[in-house]
Amino acid sequence: MVLLRLLVLLFALVVSDLHSLSWFINVSESQGPGTVLQFFSFNCSSYTPTPTLELLNVQPPTTFFNPPSLARWQGTYVGKLTLSSSARLDALMVNHYKLWLKFTCGNYVTEGPLFVDVQRDLSHIQCAGQFASPAGEMIQVPETVRPGARLYILLLPGLELHGAQVFQLQISVSFRQRQSCQGMVMVKVLPVSSSQVSFLKQAHNITIPENLAPGSEVVQVWARGVNLRYEILSPVPSPFFSIGRADGVVRTTAPLELARTLGTAVSRLQVKAFEQHRPWDSAELNLTLNVRLVNVWPPRCLPALLVTQIPETAPVGTVLTTLTCEDPDSVGATLDYKLWFRSSSDPASLWLYDRVLEVNATLDCDTPGSCFQHAASILVLDGGQPQMTTEVPVLVMVTPVNEFSPACAPRMFRVREDATPHTLLGSVMGTDMDYPQDNIEYYTSGGPPTFAVDRLSGEVHLLGPLDYERQRVYRLTVLLIDHGQDQNPNCHRSGSCTITIEVEDVNDHAPECEPPFQELTIYVPLGRSVEVTKVSCRIPQEPQRLAFSYSIVGGNSQNRFILQGAILVHSDLVLGPFWPEQPNTYELLICVADAGPSAPHLSTTATIVVHLVPWKSSTEATSIHRTTVPSMMTPMLVTDTEAFWQPQPWFVVVLTATGALLLLALGWLLGRLLQGLAQLLQAPSKPAQALLLNSIQETEGSLKGFMEVPKMEMSQVPSSVKSLHFDGRAQDSRTGRDYLFNTRTGARRWL
């Protein structure tokens, strides 16, 4: 026996599962107290507290099982489950027990069931009642009992009561001391038909739910008779039901789960009722038990939770998942699937076809708030009563995809050439249809360093000075790069556009007149307008500027001069009869300003000194000779006027006198020139010498111009005028006026 237990223990160690407590064992109803039902083997680290193995509960409740023991053997913990001293297994009463065990190893806890099926043993018959007890059963009979009366009937389980019963009695008789005799008596009991035991109905058809626990009452059968007992004739043994011998209550002995246990849908029992002391007096009942499916468990699905992500460019029909669901209550039953959205996303974006979840519409995430995630649930419904439902949460994350390249339209900016650095010229308006929209960075590509584009805002700023005369148009290529619009942060798209920057001209140079200073003498006839000179101005740095405005801003007393554009005109029409008899000198200031559209308008002032000599004659010709010098030298202008006419006789006398006066004036002028020359000799300097030389040269130039008068006019001029040559300049000490003089003849010419 010891060797047999060791072999059982070794076999248990080999085949035991170290990580599971789900067992099915069979035990014969003949097993008594102390019988080892099962060995368990567990691994547990030696560094943890001592493990424990507990029996939490037994269904149906009974005291037939001892608490399991746990011992350490060769580094492994071995558990043992035995029958208790009160164990009386009876397959006819309960043939299935469910034990729930719990194993604890430190923080590791595992639980599981142990199913014990009690098997019927036809070779083992047990006596019941007081007869089987150690004290036995005592009967009392009166002394007046007649011979042959029945004193006691012993009923054994499974004993056939249909035929005759034969009892063999061994009788020993003792009398006196050491005297006895023995004999055997054969008693044959013959059945006697009786109709006292009967059932009200010959058949019963009962429907019960499948969720009845083992030991639950199914039905109680009643029969007519006295001291009746009940038993199940067929099937023997009954795997799922038992009947109370005294009360006729039919109970379940095992779980009736239709999905897990075959043959439980319909059970047909043949029940017998008989009198306790007359076993042959009996009746039979056919009992049909229909097990009704009870919808206890909701459908189970894989996956139980769906969390997935797909790009927004996923085409319609993309499969997200395929559910695998089954009904534990009815394997292979048809299930219904419904899609229910829990968020405000577009219900048309996803579609559930049977068990397949697909993309049903374009998942465009380029509109703010359009998607990014779809929260939904798939409801799985079975066809049982009551209907059970399983909800599979679905969360579909739509990831952005960088589909579009940024773009910007060509633009043109204007900037004044006098704009200061850091001036804002405008902004490049880039667009990108991907979400988040217009998430763009701006860069310049090979552009001039004079301009810069802000990386985030696209603003174009001026960095350096501009010069309209050097460059008027700039073209800048702006590169656009998007970011943060794709699941992959390194995925970028780019675009470009060209902006044109036109420099607006600004008047930064004033006009310059050639010459800036003029001095001239004119002889003006009475009642006529005479063109004095033309002011010639330009801007050398900006030769394209040709529009100027002219105005007399000083020296125009009595308004004798007017400007016709750039031409200075003397007009005596406003004088009337008040014609001056003496020459007058006018120092006119001409303001010349540019007249272009740009501001500011810069101007310069030209100086024109006009010696106005009135002239009265019926026939006259006026010749104006002008001499100009650079602005850094003292200007000198000599103007000679020659007149050609047919004088009257009386006028010759007047002309002779006038010529004499002219000679005197020339002589005085020459004296002044000599006086000025003496002063220059006393304090010589290069500018003075240059001035004198220039004065002489210009005077010679004037006389040369005078010599080029047409021959027909020169033939009428006196010879004294022809030989007139002023090579000096001086100032009268009395009047302070300047004059020219001839050093050879002493002739003077007043300025």
PDB file of N, CA, C and O in Angstrom, residues 7 29 38 100 108 133 146 175 212 228 259 292 297 336 340 382 413 438 486 528 564 637 639 665 676:
ATOM      1  N   LEU A   7       3.871   5.674  -5.785  1.00  0.00           N
ATOM      2  CA  LEU A   7       3.716   5.732  -7.241  1.00  0.00           C
ATOM      3  C   LEU A   7       2.675   6.765  -7.645  1.00  0.00           C
ATOM      4  O   LEU A   7       2.849   7.506  -8.627  1.00  0.00           O
ATOM      5  N   GLU A  29     -17.889   5.548  -5.687  1.00  0.00           N
ATOM      6  CA  GLU A  29     -18.682   5.767  -4.472  1.00  0.00           C
ATOM      7  C   GLU A  29     -18.297   4.795  -3.372  1.00  0.00           C
ATOM      8  O   GLU A  29     -18.689   4.980  -2.214  1.00  0.00           O
ATOM      9  N   GLN A  38      -6.584  13.691  -4.910  1.00  0.00           N
ATOM     10  CA  GLN A  38      -5.739  14.359  -5.902  1.00  0.00           C
ATOM     11  C   GLN A  38      -4.498  14.919  -5.246  1.00  0.00           C
ATOM     12  O   GLN A  38      -4.515  15.349  -4.082  1.00  0.00           O
ATOM     13  N   TRP A 100     -13.667  24.588  -5.044  1.00  0.00           N
ATOM     14  CA  TRP A 100     -12.916  25.793  -5.462  1.00  0.00           C
ATOM     15  C   TRP A 100     -11.693  25.938  -4.567  1.00  0.00           C
ATOM     16  O   TRP A 100     -11.808  26.119  -3.361  1.00  0.00           O
ATOM     17  N   TYR A 108       1.694  36.253  -5.391  1.00  0.00           N
ATOM     18  CA  TYR A 108       1.077  35.518  -6.496  1.00  0.00           C
ATOM     19  C   TYR A 108      -0.068  34.667  -5.962  1.00  0.00           C
ATOM     20  O   TYR A 108       0.109  33.865  -5.027  1.00  0.00           O
ATOM     21  N   SER A 133     -25.137   0.521  11.383  1.00  0.00           N
ATOM     22  CA  SER A 133     -24.387   1.161  12.458  1.00  0.00           C
ATOM     23  C   SER A 133     -23.728   0.103  13.329  1.00  0.00           C
ATOM     24  O   SER A 133     -24.147  -1.067  13.339  1.00  0.00           O
ATOM     25  N   ARG A 146     -47.105 -14.606  17.277  1.00  0.00           N
ATOM     26  CA  ARG A 146     -47.387 -15.944  16.835  1.00  0.00           C
ATOM     27  C   ARG A 146     -46.234 -16.460  15.997  1.00  0.00           C
ATOM     28  O   ARG A 146     -45.527 -15.685  15.358  1.00  0.00           O
ATOM     29  N   PHE A 175     -27.810 -25.797  24.651  1.00  0.00           N
ATOM     30  CA  PHE A 175     -28.564 -26.123  25.864  1.00  0.00           C
ATOM     31  C   PHE A 175     -27.604 -26.827  26.789  1.00  0.00           C
ATOM     32  O   PHE A 175     -26.657 -27.499  26.353  1.00  0.00           O
ATOM     33  N   LEU A 212     -29.612  25.576 -13.120  1.00  0.00           N
ATOM     34  CA  LEU A 212     -29.805  25.014 -11.784  1.00  0.00           C
ATOM     35  C   LEU A 212     -28.480  24.484 -11.255  1.00  0.00           C
ATOM     36  O   LEU A 212     -27.745  23.769 -11.960  1.00  0.00           O
ATOM     37  N   LEU A 228     -43.640   4.415   1.671  1.00  0.00           N
ATOM     38  CA  LEU A 228     -43.102   4.304   0.319  1.00  0.00           C
ATOM     39  C   LEU A 228     -41.645   4.733   0.266  1.00  0.00           C
ATOM     40  O   LEU A 228     -41.192   5.606   1.009  1.00  0.00           O
ATOM     41  N   ALA A 259     -24.269  24.059 -23.400  1.00  0.00           N
ATOM     42  CA  ALA A 259     -23.167  24.341 -24.323  1.00  0.00           C
ATOM     43  C   ALA A 259     -21.931  23.525 -24.002  1.00  0.00           C
ATOM     44  O   ALA A 259     -21.092  23.299 -24.879  1.00  0.00           O
ATOM     45  N   ARG A 292     -34.034  23.672 -20.434  1.00  0.00           N
ATOM     46  CA  ARG A 292     -34.222  24.881 -21.242  1.00  0.00           C
ATOM     47  C   ARG A 292     -32.960  25.737 -21.206  1.00  0.00           C
ATOM     48  O   ARG A 292     -32.367  25.939 -20.153  1.00  0.00           O
ATOM     49  N   TRP A 297     -24.724  34.040 -20.272  1.00  0.00           N
ATOM     50  CA  TRP A 297     -23.463  34.683 -20.625  1.00  0.00           C
ATOM     51  C   TRP A 297     -23.646  35.552 -21.864  1.00  0.00           C
ATOM     52  O   TRP A 297     -24.248  35.129 -22.842  1.00  0.00           O
ATOM     53  N   ASP A 336     -25.945  39.112 -33.850  1.00  0.00           N
ATOM     54  CA  ASP A 336     -26.189  40.359 -34.580  1.00  0.00           C
ATOM     55  C   ASP A 336     -25.156  41.392 -34.161  1.00  0.00           C
ATOM     56  O   ASP A 336     -24.785  41.493 -32.983  1.00  0.00           O
ATOM     57  N   TRP A 340     -22.435  51.699 -33.296  1.00  0.00           N
ATOM     58  CA  TRP A 340     -23.026  52.848 -32.595  1.00  0.00           C
ATOM     59  C   TRP A 340     -21.919  53.848 -32.301  1.00  0.00           C
ATOM     60  O   TRP A 340     -20.928  53.519 -31.645  1.00  0.00           O
ATOM     61  N   ASP A 382     -26.981  38.462 -28.831  1.00  0.00           N
ATOM     62  CA  ASP A 382     -27.316  37.067 -29.087  1.00  0.00           C
ATOM     63  C   ASP A 382     -28.824  36.930 -29.234  1.00  0.00           C
ATOM     64  O   ASP A 382     -29.587  37.880 -29.082  1.00  0.00           O
ATOM     65  N   PHE A 413       5.953  94.876 -54.242  1.00  0.00           N
ATOM     66  CA  PHE A 413       6.011  95.893 -53.208  1.00  0.00           C
ATOM     67  C   PHE A 413       6.751  97.110 -53.760  1.00  0.00           C
ATOM     68  O   PHE A 413       7.652  96.985 -54.605  1.00  0.00           O
ATOM     69  N   ASP A 438      -1.892  76.599 -43.133  1.00  0.00           N
ATOM     70  CA  ASP A 438      -0.919  77.702 -43.222  1.00  0.00           C
ATOM     71  C   ASP A 438       0.152  77.580 -42.145  1.00  0.00           C
ATOM     72  O   ASP A 438       0.628  78.582 -41.605  1.00  0.00           O
ATOM     73  N   ASP A 486       2.040  66.067 -40.594  1.00  0.00           N
ATOM     74  CA  ASP A 486       2.129  64.658 -40.932  1.00  0.00           C
ATOM     75  C   ASP A 486       2.493  63.887 -39.674  1.00  0.00           C
ATOM     76  O   ASP A 486       3.097  64.444 -38.725  1.00  0.00           O
ATOM     77  N   ARG A 528       8.620 147.307 -76.226  1.00  0.00           N
ATOM     78  CA  ARG A 528       8.833 145.961 -76.746  1.00  0.00           C
ATOM     79  C   ARG A 528       9.346 145.034 -75.632  1.00  0.00           C
ATOM     80  O   ARG A 528       9.998 145.485 -74.699  1.00  0.00           O
ATOM     81  N   GLN A 564       8.968 132.836 -68.879  1.00  0.00           N
ATOM     82  CA  GLN A 564       8.148 132.002 -69.746  1.00  0.00           C
ATOM     83  C   GLN A 564       8.822 130.642 -69.821  1.00  0.00           C
ATOM     84  O   GLN A 564       9.639 130.364 -70.690  1.00  0.00           O
ATOM     85  N   LEU A 637      30.687 140.364 -67.170  1.00  0.00           N
ATOM     86  CA  LEU A 637      29.946 140.266 -68.412  1.00  0.00           C
ATOM     87  C   LEU A 637      30.017 141.609 -69.129  1.00  0.00           C
ATOM     88  O   LEU A 637      29.725 142.641 -68.521  1.00  0.00           O
ATOM     89  N   THR A 639      28.653 143.499 -72.458  1.00  0.00           N
ATOM     90  CA  THR A 639      27.651 143.449 -73.506  1.00  0.00           C
ATOM     91  C   THR A 639      27.774 144.694 -74.361  1.00  0.00           C
ATOM     92  O   THR A 639      27.756 145.812 -73.831  1.00  0.00           O
ATOM     93  N   ALA A 665      33.795 158.129 -70.814  1.00  0.00           N
ATOM     94  CA  ALA A 665      33.438 157.045 -69.878  1.00  0.00           C
ATOM     95  C   ALA A 665      34.405 155.882 -69.981  1.00  0.00           C
ATOM     96  O   ALA A 665      34.799 155.284 -68.974  1.00  0.00           O
ATOM     97  N   GLY A 676      42.672 149.110 -59.951  1.00  0.00           N
ATOM     98  CA  GLY A 676      42.489 147.752 -59.417  1.00  0.00           C
ATOM     99  C   GLY A 676      43.694 146.888 -59.649  1.00  0.00           C
ATOM    100  O   GLY A 676      44.044 146.043 -58.821  1.00  0.00           O
TER     101      GLY A 676
END
